Amino acid sequence: MAYDSRRAVLVLIDGARHDVLREMLDRGELPNLARWVIEPGGVTTGTTVFPSTTGVAYIPFLFGRYPGSVGIPGIRWLDRRGAAGNWREQWRAARSYCGVQGGWLNRDIAPGPSLFDLVPESIAICTPLTRGLRPGANRLSFRRAALGAAAHYAGTYPALDRAVAQAWLDTAGESWRFLFVVFPGVDGISHLQDPFSSAVLESYRLVDRALGAFVRRARKNGDLPAFFVVADHGMTAMHEHCDPAVLLEGDGVPTLRHPLHVWRRKARVATMVSGNASVQLYFDPRSGREHPLTESEVPASIVERMLALHAVRLVACRSDAGGVVVRTQDGRALLTESAGLIQYQPEQGDPLGLGGYVELDDRDLLSRTRHTDMPDAPRQLLQLLQNPRAGDLVLAAAPGADFRGPWEIPEHRAGHGSLIAEHMEVPIAASVPLPEAPIRTVDLMPTMLERLDVTVPPGVVLDGVPFSKIAAVTEPVVR
Ligand SMILES: [Zn+2]
């Protein structure tokens, strides 16, 4: 079967775990993925971005950038200047792409071309990121909003996924060069139940059947496009809901937070949750101060309070001298980047578990951290905290814990958002050859552009590297 190099399809199974996908492949339960994608290409486990959450973690695929590179530090964040304004500005400043502000995600992303801009003959199905799509190319956006809202509460994700499958099939006879297809069901049902429940597994099978139906119809019209099947983040069951906002309020610290307390009077802290297993704290949210705080300006008592929580895997903030300070209850290290090298300097303990001082370039450090409990943590903390919109203090949750209280309706039994491996690791299947070395989701867009023979315009910087340019890395040097 010939594959048409001028066309590509990116299928995003939101929240798909790499191990679940592989086990189902091994059992022969995803025959179309095996035959039409993995057989001519391959499958691997890559890593996503921090915070590892829907929407934010779509940015690498469609912009080739880290969220911190384009000013989207989370699914919720605080616009420091706006938060000092009148009541209307305060509401706007407490950004949450989970509700009515959802569409603002597109305009909040810093200027720069999307994949849709670079490949104007694009069609997208059920995506919250739509920037650059031509009129008529944004399919199921209304259904996503309507069914998505209903699905969040009523668990009607299979209906939404079936609508996606049908819209996908309908494109088989159309002319396009890039197709972006999002299946929200695995993520949605996992949140309500568990990442391994039978209804979740059925959602993987639904995607596979949709792929089979699309291939059958597409083959009648000619060659098959290149296929890329990916996820934006992993997922774990949650056993502990630890809400820092509730704790801080209990300590007498008024805390601005979603959904009901964005106008919290005399707020001293704002907590912005993503995923729900990560949260960013902004201090003195009504000060109107635009620049983020560095370590010595962050209230030490609150840092200690957060570090003492079982739910916290690590805390990070900007160092006074540049770079990022990483802390755990008994560890502290400094991350810096200069002359193309990233330095990890443990000052106490070894908070990222790298075994001591490390100085490596970006790809070697990815390899070096790949099998730790927080893959790619140095790059991910640096990319996030480089952005002034990111909070003064960033928390990543430990396995099994998240940062929203049990008050959330419906209760999230599973989640994501943290830097831990089970949230960062994602399946990446492609009908094109995959490199031996570790890859990130941010490498997909350059790979697809190369495949489509579209050159990145001069002056446009991408954070990823095409698969063809990722060499297998030899044993990284540890000093
Ligand atoms: Zn989710």
Tab-separated table of C-alpha atoms and ligand atoms in Angstrom:
chain	number	residue	atom	x	y	z
A	1	MET	CA	0.000	0.000	0.000
A	2	ALA	CA	1.416	3.379	-0.997
A	3	TYR	CA	1.356	6.318	1.379
A	4	ASP	CA	0.852	9.779	-0.067
A	5	SER	CA	3.678	11.962	1.189
A	6	ARG	CA	1.737	15.158	0.524
A	7	ARG	CA	-0.961	14.463	3.100
A	8	ALA	CA	-0.903	13.769	6.828
A	9	VAL	CA	-3.447	12.891	9.516
A	10	LEU	CA	-2.788	13.561	13.207
A	11	VAL	CA	-5.114	11.606	15.486
A	12	LEU	CA	-5.058	12.761	19.098
A	13	ILE	CA	-6.508	10.320	21.640
A	14	ASP	CA	-6.802	12.689	24.588
A	15	GLY	CA	-5.437	11.137	27.771
A	16	ALA	CA	-4.389	7.802	26.204
A	17	ARG	CA	-1.870	5.899	28.342
A	18	HIS	CA	1.018	4.347	26.428
A	19	ASP	CA	0.904	1.113	28.438
A	20	VAL	CA	-2.829	0.622	27.879
A	21	LEU	CA	-2.399	1.216	24.154
A	22	ARG	CA	0.480	-1.270	23.951
A	23	GLU	CA	-1.343	-3.941	25.937
A	24	MET	CA	-4.373	-3.598	23.687
A	25	LEU	CA	-2.121	-3.819	20.618
A	26	ASP	CA	-0.527	-6.971	22.024
A	27	ARG	CA	-3.968	-8.509	22.520
A	28	GLY	CA	-4.895	-7.675	18.934
A	29	GLU	CA	-7.622	-5.274	20.026
A	30	LEU	CA	-6.410	-2.362	17.860
A	31	PRO	CA	-5.949	-4.136	14.503
A	32	ASN	CA	-6.278	-1.045	12.318
A	33	LEU	CA	-3.692	0.926	14.262
A	34	ALA	CA	-1.365	-2.086	14.029
A	35	ARG	CA	-1.846	-2.620	10.311
A	36	TRP	CA	-2.090	0.876	8.833
A	37	VAL	CA	0.134	2.883	11.155
A	38	ILE	CA	2.560	0.764	13.174
A	39	GLU	CA	3.398	-1.859	10.545
A	40	PRO	CA	4.786	0.639	8.000
A	41	GLY	CA	6.203	2.889	10.765
A	42	GLY	CA	6.329	2.150	14.464
A	43	VAL	CA	5.207	3.016	17.963
A	44	THR	CA	7.166	4.481	20.834
A	45	THR	CA	6.631	6.216	24.150
A	46	GLY	CA	7.373	9.923	24.043
A	47	THR	CA	6.981	12.708	26.571
A	48	THR	CA	4.631	15.665	26.690
A	49	VAL	CA	4.924	19.119	28.270
A	50	PHE	CA	4.375	20.453	31.780
A	51	PRO	CA	1.618	21.144	32.795
A	52	SER	CA	0.496	17.874	31.194
A	53	THR	CA	-3.066	18.910	30.531
A	54	THR	CA	-5.598	19.110	27.693
A	55	GLY	CA	-5.395	22.250	25.549
A	56	VAL	CA	-2.014	23.336	26.946
A	57	ALA	CA	-0.528	20.024	25.817
A	58	TYR	CA	-2.087	20.432	22.326
A	59	ILE	CA	0.198	23.442	21.692
A	60	PRO	CA	3.290	21.324	20.826
A	61	PHE	CA	1.384	19.487	18.081
A	62	LEU	CA	-0.081	22.576	16.426
A	63	PHE	CA	2.535	25.253	17.129
A	64	GLY	CA	5.706	23.177	17.580
A	65	ARG	CA	6.346	25.133	20.776
A	66	TYR	CA	6.339	24.580	24.530
A	67	PRO	CA	3.450	26.242	26.361
A	68	GLY	CA	5.920	28.513	28.188
A	69	SER	CA	7.379	29.620	24.849
A	70	VAL	CA	4.018	31.018	23.749
A	71	GLY	CA	2.645	32.404	27.014
A	72	ILE	CA	0.188	29.680	28.063
A	73	PRO	CA	1.471	28.522	31.463
A	74	GLY	CA	-1.595	26.435	32.268
A	75	ILE	CA	-5.243	25.715	31.614
A	76	ARG	CA	-5.740	28.289	34.395
A	77	TRP	CA	-3.386	31.210	35.069
A	78	LEU	CA	-3.460	34.714	36.453
A	79	ASP	CA	-2.976	37.818	34.356
A	80	ARG	CA	-1.124	39.808	37.036
A	81	ARG	CA	-1.926	43.247	35.632
A	82	GLY	CA	-5.619	42.577	35.019
A	83	ALA	CA	-6.075	41.115	38.497
A	84	ALA	CA	-5.583	44.594	39.976
A	85	GLY	CA	-8.395	46.096	37.887
A	86	ASN	CA	-12.155	46.477	38.403
A	87	TRP	CA	-14.462	43.512	38.991
A	88	ARG	CA	-14.830	42.790	35.296
A	89	GLU	CA	-11.064	42.896	34.711
A	90	GLN	CA	-10.533	40.705	37.767
A	91	TRP	CA	-12.818	38.038	36.311
A	92	ARG	CA	-11.054	38.222	32.965
A	93	ALA	CA	-7.634	38.073	34.623
A	94	ALA	CA	-8.417	34.805	36.430
A	95	ARG	CA	-7.996	32.862	33.231
A	96	SER	CA	-9.642	29.455	32.890
A	97	TYR	CA	-9.917	27.762	29.530
A	98	CYS	CA	-12.172	25.148	31.136
A	99	GLY	CA	-15.288	27.299	30.875
A	100	VAL	CA	-16.647	30.287	28.971
A	101	GLN	CA	-13.154	31.723	28.441
A	102	GLY	CA	-12.211	28.580	26.481
A	103	GLY	CA	-11.958	30.342	23.113
A	104	TRP	CA	-9.477	32.877	24.540
A	105	LEU	CA	-6.804	30.194	24.370
A	106	ASN	CA	-6.397	30.935	20.670
A	107	ARG	CA	-5.727	34.652	21.111
A	108	ASP	CA	-3.645	34.255	24.285
A	109	ILE	CA	-1.051	32.169	22.400
A	110	ALA	CA	1.787	34.455	21.325
A	111	PRO	CA	1.966	35.424	17.637
A	112	GLY	CA	3.445	32.736	15.425
A	113	PRO	CA	2.095	30.425	12.760
A	114	SER	CA	0.091	27.339	13.629
A	115	LEU	CA	0.273	24.182	11.555
A	116	PHE	CA	-3.051	25.326	10.083
A	117	ASP	CA	-1.442	28.613	8.973
A	118	LEU	CA	1.480	26.794	7.373
A	119	VAL	CA	-0.769	24.202	5.712
A	120	PRO	CA	-3.873	26.178	4.700
A	121	GLU	CA	-5.513	23.061	3.218
A	122	SER	CA	-6.267	21.787	6.749
A	123	ILE	CA	-9.380	20.381	8.398
A	124	ALA	CA	-9.726	19.935	12.170
A	125	ILE	CA	-12.319	17.955	14.106
A	126	CYS	CA	-13.230	18.686	17.729
A	127	THR	CA	-10.238	20.871	18.625
A	128	PRO	CA	-10.112	23.751	21.111
A	129	LEU	CA	-7.108	25.135	19.190
A	130	THR	CA	-8.402	26.534	15.933
A	131	ARG	CA	-6.067	29.408	15.078
A	132	GLY	CA	-5.296	29.556	11.354
A	133	LEU	CA	-8.162	27.299	10.240
A	134	ARG	CA	-10.006	28.506	7.163
A	135	PRO	CA	-13.786	29.029	7.236
A	136	GLY	CA	-15.548	25.671	7.188
A	137	ALA	CA	-12.429	23.793	8.254
A	138	ASN	CA	-13.302	23.765	11.954
A	139	ARG	CA	-15.611	20.776	12.291
A	140	LEU	CA	-17.643	19.833	15.353
A	141	SER	CA	-16.604	22.952	17.252
A	142	PHE	CA	-20.201	23.537	18.300
A	143	ARG	CA	-20.706	19.871	19.086
A	144	ARG	CA	-17.512	19.939	21.126
A	145	ALA	CA	-18.871	22.799	23.203
A	146	ALA	CA	-22.399	21.439	23.573
A	147	LEU	CA	-21.668	17.734	23.865
A	148	GLY	CA	-18.455	18.388	25.758
A	149	ALA	CA	-20.322	20.328	28.437
A	150	ALA	CA	-22.991	17.622	28.658
A	151	ALA	CA	-20.358	14.901	28.615
A	152	HIS	CA	-18.500	16.483	31.519
A	153	TYR	CA	-21.522	15.887	33.713
A	154	ALA	CA	-23.555	13.124	32.117
A	155	GLY	CA	-20.828	10.885	30.800
A	156	THR	CA	-21.999	10.963	27.183
A	157	TYR	CA	-18.485	10.787	25.749
A	158	PRO	CA	-19.182	7.800	23.471
A	159	ALA	CA	-21.707	9.951	21.561
A	160	LEU	CA	-19.112	12.702	21.145
A	161	ASP	CA	-16.459	10.215	19.975
A	162	ARG	CA	-18.930	8.686	17.482
A	163	ALA	CA	-19.647	12.166	16.103
A	164	VAL	CA	-15.881	12.686	15.694
A	165	ALA	CA	-15.562	9.327	13.900
A	166	GLN	CA	-18.376	10.251	11.500
A	167	ALA	CA	-16.931	13.723	10.801
A	168	TRP	CA	-13.553	12.072	10.148
A	169	LEU	CA	-15.082	9.573	7.719
A	170	ASP	CA	-16.821	12.438	5.914
A	171	THR	CA	-13.443	14.041	5.133
A	172	ALA	CA	-12.182	10.939	3.269
A	173	GLY	CA	-13.534	12.206	-0.043
A	174	GLU	CA	-12.515	15.838	0.471
A	175	SER	CA	-9.349	17.532	-0.633
A	176	TRP	CA	-7.020	18.503	2.223
A	177	ARG	CA	-3.374	18.145	3.111
A	178	PHE	CA	-3.518	18.079	6.905
A	179	LEU	CA	-6.226	16.579	9.057
A	180	PHE	CA	-6.352	16.944	12.859
A	181	VAL	CA	-8.786	14.580	14.595
A	182	VAL	CA	-9.372	14.730	18.367
A	183	PHE	CA	-11.108	11.983	20.360
A	184	PRO	CA	-11.959	13.311	23.846
A	185	GLY	CA	-13.559	10.121	25.212
A	186	VAL	CA	-10.579	8.328	26.786
A	187	ASP	CA	-9.713	11.407	28.859
A	188	GLY	CA	-13.306	12.233	29.731
A	189	ILE	CA	-14.352	8.754	30.834
A	190	SER	CA	-11.048	8.183	32.673
A	191	HIS	CA	-11.697	11.295	34.791
A	192	LEU	CA	-15.132	9.991	35.785
A	193	GLN	CA	-14.067	6.367	36.337
A	194	ASP	CA	-10.510	5.089	36.066
A	195	PRO	CA	-7.853	4.998	33.277
A	196	PHE	CA	-8.275	1.205	32.981
A	197	SER	CA	-12.074	0.850	33.149
A	198	SER	CA	-13.890	-1.195	30.511
A	199	ALA	CA	-15.649	1.914	29.155
A	200	VAL	CA	-12.250	3.587	28.683
A	201	LEU	CA	-10.867	0.549	26.835
A	202	GLU	CA	-13.936	0.610	24.617
A	203	SER	CA	-13.049	4.216	23.708
A	204	TYR	CA	-9.638	3.070	22.417
A	205	ARG	CA	-11.430	0.430	20.306
A	206	LEU	CA	-13.826	3.061	18.967
A	207	VAL	CA	-10.856	5.108	17.724
A	208	ASP	CA	-9.391	2.015	16.083
A	209	ARG	CA	-12.656	1.215	14.300
A	210	ALA	CA	-12.891	4.841	13.146
A	211	LEU	CA	-9.370	4.546	11.710
A	212	GLY	CA	-10.355	1.350	9.887
A	213	ALA	CA	-13.477	2.956	8.403
A	214	PHE	CA	-11.477	6.004	7.283
A	215	VAL	CA	-8.765	3.849	5.668
A	216	ARG	CA	-11.323	1.768	3.762
A	217	ARG	CA	-12.908	4.865	2.273
A	218	ALA	CA	-9.632	6.736	1.690
A	219	ARG	CA	-8.123	3.786	-0.217
A	220	LYS	CA	-10.948	3.935	-2.745
A	221	ASN	CA	-9.885	7.499	-3.555
A	222	GLY	CA	-6.165	6.792	-3.898
A	223	ASP	CA	-3.130	6.562	-1.662
A	224	LEU	CA	-3.262	6.737	2.100
A	225	PRO	CA	-1.992	9.803	3.967
A	226	ALA	CA	0.806	9.571	6.527
A	227	PHE	CA	-0.678	8.775	9.957
A	228	PHE	CA	0.422	10.036	13.369
A	229	VAL	CA	-1.498	8.747	16.392
A	230	VAL	CA	-0.631	10.414	19.682
A	231	ALA	CA	-1.842	11.489	23.116
A	232	ASP	CA	-1.394	14.805	24.899
A	233	HIS	CA	-0.832	13.385	28.394
A	234	GLY	CA	-1.126	10.236	30.504
A	235	MET	CA	-3.455	9.700	33.426
A	236	THR	CA	-3.561	8.176	36.935
A	237	ALA	CA	-6.225	7.312	39.474
A	238	MET	CA	-6.438	9.902	42.253
A	239	HIS	CA	-6.638	8.819	45.877
A	240	GLU	CA	-6.003	12.162	47.552
A	241	HIS	CA	-7.558	15.542	46.756
A	242	CYS	CA	-5.379	18.154	48.439
A	243	ASP	CA	-6.534	21.689	47.679
A	244	PRO	CA	-3.869	24.291	48.578
A	245	ALA	CA	-6.512	27.037	48.400
A	246	VAL	CA	-8.571	25.334	51.109
A	247	LEU	CA	-5.444	24.791	53.244
A	248	LEU	CA	-4.337	28.401	52.875
A	249	GLU	CA	-7.805	29.714	53.718
A	250	GLY	CA	-7.680	27.462	56.784
A	251	ASP	CA	-4.418	29.161	57.735
A	252	GLY	CA	-6.131	32.542	57.421
A	253	VAL	CA	-4.629	33.402	54.028
A	254	PRO	CA	-7.373	34.741	51.707
A	255	THR	CA	-6.971	32.876	48.421
A	256	LEU	CA	-8.258	33.763	44.976
A	257	ARG	CA	-9.340	30.643	43.062
A	258	HIS	CA	-11.770	29.106	40.595
A	259	PRO	CA	-14.613	28.671	40.206
A	260	LEU	CA	-16.369	30.784	42.838
A	261	HIS	CA	-13.686	32.886	44.463
A	262	VAL	CA	-12.122	34.874	41.631
A	263	TRP	CA	-13.202	38.084	43.429
A	264	ARG	CA	-11.816	36.954	46.812
A	265	ARG	CA	-11.427	40.122	48.890
A	266	LYS	CA	-8.006	40.992	50.278
A	267	ALA	CA	-6.567	37.977	48.466
A	268	ARG	CA	-2.920	37.346	49.379
A	269	VAL	CA	-2.469	34.352	47.098
A	270	ALA	CA	-4.070	33.088	43.885
A	271	THR	CA	-4.032	29.348	43.135
A	272	MET	CA	-4.374	28.319	39.497
A	273	VAL	CA	-4.823	24.572	39.006
A	274	SER	CA	-4.039	22.637	35.815
A	275	GLY	CA	-4.947	19.089	35.250
A	276	ASN	CA	-5.578	18.849	38.366
A	277	ALA	CA	-2.171	17.556	39.446
A	278	SER	CA	-0.293	20.836	39.110
A	279	VAL	CA	-0.926	24.260	40.575
A	280	GLN	CA	0.720	27.663	40.310
A	281	LEU	CA	0.651	30.201	43.130
A	282	TYR	CA	0.692	33.949	42.520
A	283	PHE	CA	1.379	36.145	45.555
A	284	ASP	CA	-0.320	39.517	46.251
A	285	PRO	CA	-2.596	39.051	43.223
A	286	ARG	CA	-4.130	42.561	43.552
A	287	SER	CA	-0.767	44.340	43.630
A	288	GLY	CA	-0.769	45.041	39.887
A	289	ARG	CA	2.856	43.951	39.842
A	290	GLU	CA	3.594	42.506	36.438
A	291	HIS	CA	6.908	40.784	37.075
A	292	PRO	CA	6.998	37.397	38.772
A	293	LEU	CA	8.688	36.970	42.159
A	294	THR	CA	12.024	35.261	42.600
A	295	GLU	CA	12.906	32.869	45.416
A	296	SER	CA	13.796	35.369	48.171
A	297	GLU	CA	10.554	37.323	47.543
A	298	VAL	CA	8.282	34.278	47.818
A	299	PRO	CA	6.828	33.877	51.352
A	300	ALA	CA	9.017	31.187	52.953
A	301	SER	CA	6.274	30.016	55.321
A	302	ILE	CA	3.996	29.144	52.418
A	303	VAL	CA	6.814	27.327	50.562
A	304	GLU	CA	7.474	25.234	53.697
A	305	ARG	CA	3.742	24.578	54.154
A	306	MET	CA	3.509	23.269	50.581
A	307	LEU	CA	6.715	21.221	50.813
A	308	ALA	CA	5.359	19.443	53.887
A	309	LEU	CA	2.332	18.101	51.993
A	310	HIS	CA	2.340	14.418	50.994
A	311	ALA	CA	0.577	15.431	47.796
A	312	VAL	CA	3.553	17.476	46.579
A	313	ARG	CA	6.325	15.823	44.521
A	314	LEU	CA	8.224	19.055	43.981
A	315	VAL	CA	8.042	22.824	44.210
A	316	ALA	CA	9.821	25.149	41.768
A	317	CYS	CA	10.357	28.884	41.501
A	318	ARG	CA	12.638	31.366	39.752
A	319	SER	CA	16.081	31.738	41.305
A	320	ASP	CA	17.216	35.247	42.352
A	321	ALA	CA	20.303	34.849	40.149
A	322	GLY	CA	18.461	33.392	37.134
A	323	GLY	CA	17.474	29.819	36.483
A	324	VAL	CA	15.040	27.690	38.425
A	325	VAL	CA	15.164	26.438	42.016
A	326	VAL	CA	13.734	22.943	42.499
A	327	ARG	CA	12.814	21.846	46.006
A	328	THR	CA	11.490	18.788	47.782
A	329	GLN	CA	11.128	18.299	51.504
A	330	ASP	CA	14.789	17.320	51.857
A	331	GLY	CA	16.260	18.373	48.547
A	332	ARG	CA	17.208	21.485	46.678
A	333	ALA	CA	18.825	22.007	43.274
A	334	LEU	CA	19.424	24.756	40.754
A	335	LEU	CA	18.648	24.464	37.041
A	336	THR	CA	20.343	26.863	34.642
A	337	GLU	CA	20.929	27.009	30.923
A	338	SER	CA	23.824	28.637	29.119
A	339	ALA	CA	25.672	28.200	25.836
A	340	GLY	CA	23.330	25.418	24.740
A	341	LEU	CA	23.901	23.352	27.886
A	342	ILE	CA	21.575	22.741	30.812
A	343	GLN	CA	23.121	22.477	34.273
A	344	TYR	CA	21.531	20.596	37.167
A	345	GLN	CA	23.291	21.494	40.402
A	346	PRO	CA	22.054	19.659	43.514
A	347	GLU	CA	22.741	21.744	46.632
A	348	GLN	CA	21.032	19.376	49.044
A	349	GLY	CA	19.847	15.857	48.259
A	350	ASP	CA	18.900	15.096	44.667
A	351	PRO	CA	15.348	16.392	44.006
A	352	LEU	CA	15.186	15.223	40.369
A	353	GLY	CA	16.900	11.895	41.048
A	354	LEU	CA	19.710	12.349	38.503
A	355	GLY	CA	22.453	11.064	40.785
A	356	GLY	CA	24.415	14.304	41.092
A	357	TYR	CA	25.676	17.228	39.040
A	358	VAL	CA	24.752	17.004	35.364
A	359	GLU	CA	25.622	19.285	32.465
A	360	LEU	CA	24.280	18.186	29.089
A	361	ASP	CA	22.718	19.552	25.945
A	362	ASP	CA	18.966	19.416	25.535
A	363	ARG	CA	18.597	16.066	23.749
A	364	ASP	CA	21.201	14.277	25.876
A	365	LEU	CA	19.504	15.542	29.019
A	366	LEU	CA	16.172	14.256	27.709
A	367	SER	CA	17.787	10.811	27.358
A	368	ARG	CA	19.400	11.115	30.777
A	369	THR	CA	16.099	11.920	32.529
A	370	ARG	CA	13.904	9.711	30.382
A	371	HIS	CA	13.637	6.834	32.866
A	372	THR	CA	13.560	8.841	36.075
A	373	ASP	CA	10.260	9.363	37.900
A	374	MET	CA	9.955	12.796	36.192
A	375	PRO	CA	11.030	12.475	32.549
A	376	ASP	CA	12.316	15.686	30.920
A	377	ALA	CA	11.764	17.644	34.150
A	378	PRO	CA	14.716	20.069	33.681
A	379	ARG	CA	13.612	21.260	30.232
A	380	GLN	CA	9.964	21.360	31.259
A	381	LEU	CA	10.580	23.461	34.379
A	382	LEU	CA	12.837	25.829	32.434
A	383	GLN	CA	10.364	26.278	29.571
A	384	LEU	CA	7.480	26.970	31.950
A	385	LEU	CA	9.207	29.364	34.329
A	386	GLN	CA	10.880	31.344	31.518
A	387	ASN	CA	7.419	32.804	30.925
A	388	PRO	CA	6.415	35.763	33.121
A	389	ARG	CA	2.785	34.606	33.053
A	390	ALA	CA	3.707	31.435	34.984
A	391	GLY	CA	3.082	31.595	38.731
A	392	ASP	CA	5.609	32.629	41.393
A	393	LEU	CA	5.583	29.102	42.792
A	394	VAL	CA	4.855	25.934	40.805
A	395	LEU	CA	3.772	22.650	42.406
A	396	ALA	CA	3.802	19.220	40.768
A	397	ALA	CA	1.773	16.531	42.519
A	398	ALA	CA	3.058	13.175	43.731
A	399	PRO	CA	1.516	9.994	42.259
A	400	GLY	CA	-2.108	9.519	43.313
A	401	ALA	CA	-2.693	13.113	44.424
A	402	ASP	CA	-4.182	16.218	42.874
A	403	PHE	CA	-4.790	19.824	43.912
A	404	ARG	CA	-8.538	20.302	43.781
A	405	GLY	CA	-10.781	19.506	46.687
A	406	PRO	CA	-13.343	16.713	46.794
A	407	TRP	CA	-15.883	19.541	46.283
A	408	GLU	CA	-15.355	19.369	42.527
A	409	ILE	CA	-18.476	18.219	40.632
A	410	PRO	CA	-18.333	15.647	39.243
A	411	GLU	CA	-15.501	14.318	41.388
A	412	HIS	CA	-12.396	13.560	39.346
A	413	ARG	CA	-11.410	9.984	40.128
A	414	ALA	CA	-8.448	10.214	37.785
A	415	GLY	CA	-6.326	13.040	36.469
A	416	HIS	CA	-3.063	14.391	35.090
A	417	GLY	CA	-1.111	17.645	34.963
A	418	SER	CA	1.995	16.738	36.967
A	419	LEU	CA	5.595	16.053	35.952
A	420	ILE	CA	5.444	12.419	37.047
A	421	ALA	CA	6.136	9.715	34.451
A	422	GLU	CA	2.586	8.421	34.308
A	423	HIS	CA	1.369	11.889	33.304
A	424	MET	CA	4.306	12.846	31.062
A	425	GLU	CA	4.584	9.625	29.047
A	426	VAL	CA	2.446	9.371	25.917
A	427	PRO	CA	2.136	6.894	23.053
A	428	ILE	CA	3.428	8.104	19.677
A	429	ALA	CA	2.583	5.877	16.708
A	430	ALA	CA	3.441	6.866	13.152
A	431	SER	CA	3.359	5.358	9.673
A	432	VAL	CA	6.818	6.892	9.136
A	433	PRO	CA	10.075	5.651	10.736
A	434	LEU	CA	10.612	6.640	14.365
A	435	PRO	CA	14.033	7.530	15.805
A	436	GLU	CA	15.720	5.259	18.331
A	437	ALA	CA	16.353	8.188	20.659
A	438	PRO	CA	13.662	9.656	22.961
A	439	ILE	CA	11.174	12.049	21.379
A	440	ARG	CA	8.812	14.713	22.652
A	441	THR	CA	5.357	15.690	21.428
A	442	VAL	CA	6.885	19.017	20.320
A	443	ASP	CA	8.855	17.074	17.664
A	444	LEU	CA	5.660	16.067	15.838
A	445	MET	CA	4.954	19.351	14.063
A	446	PRO	CA	8.427	19.702	12.486
A	447	THR	CA	8.190	16.040	11.462
A	448	MET	CA	4.818	16.529	9.791
A	449	LEU	CA	5.965	19.732	8.050
A	450	GLU	CA	8.958	17.867	6.669
A	451	ARG	CA	6.680	15.076	5.516
A	452	LEU	CA	4.391	17.598	3.807
A	453	ASP	CA	7.388	19.317	2.249
A	454	VAL	CA	6.452	22.631	3.880
A	455	THR	CA	9.414	24.774	4.929
A	456	VAL	CA	9.273	26.728	8.171
A	457	PRO	CA	9.311	30.445	7.237
A	458	PRO	CA	12.468	32.410	8.093
A	459	GLY	CA	12.342	33.926	11.566
A	460	VAL	CA	9.946	31.276	12.893
A	461	VAL	CA	11.451	29.280	15.770
A	462	LEU	CA	10.160	25.836	16.701
A	463	ASP	CA	11.085	24.031	19.923
A	464	GLY	CA	10.934	20.565	18.352
A	465	VAL	CA	13.145	18.686	15.916
A	466	PRO	CA	11.977	16.508	12.989
A	467	PHE	CA	12.343	12.753	13.602
A	468	SER	CA	14.773	12.546	10.665
A	469	LYS	CA	17.226	14.870	12.455
A	470	ILE	CA	17.143	13.122	15.830
A	471	ALA	CA	20.195	10.900	15.972
A	472	ALA	CA	20.385	7.980	18.325
A	473	VAL	CA	22.242	9.330	21.344
A	474	THR	CA	25.227	7.511	22.720
A	475	GLU	CA	25.637	7.069	26.476
A	476	PRO	CA	25.294	10.566	27.922
A	477	VAL	CA	28.217	11.925	29.876
A	478	VAL	CA	27.668	12.235	33.615
A	479	ARG	CA	30.075	14.393	35.526
B	1	ZN	ZN	-8.184	15.503	31.178
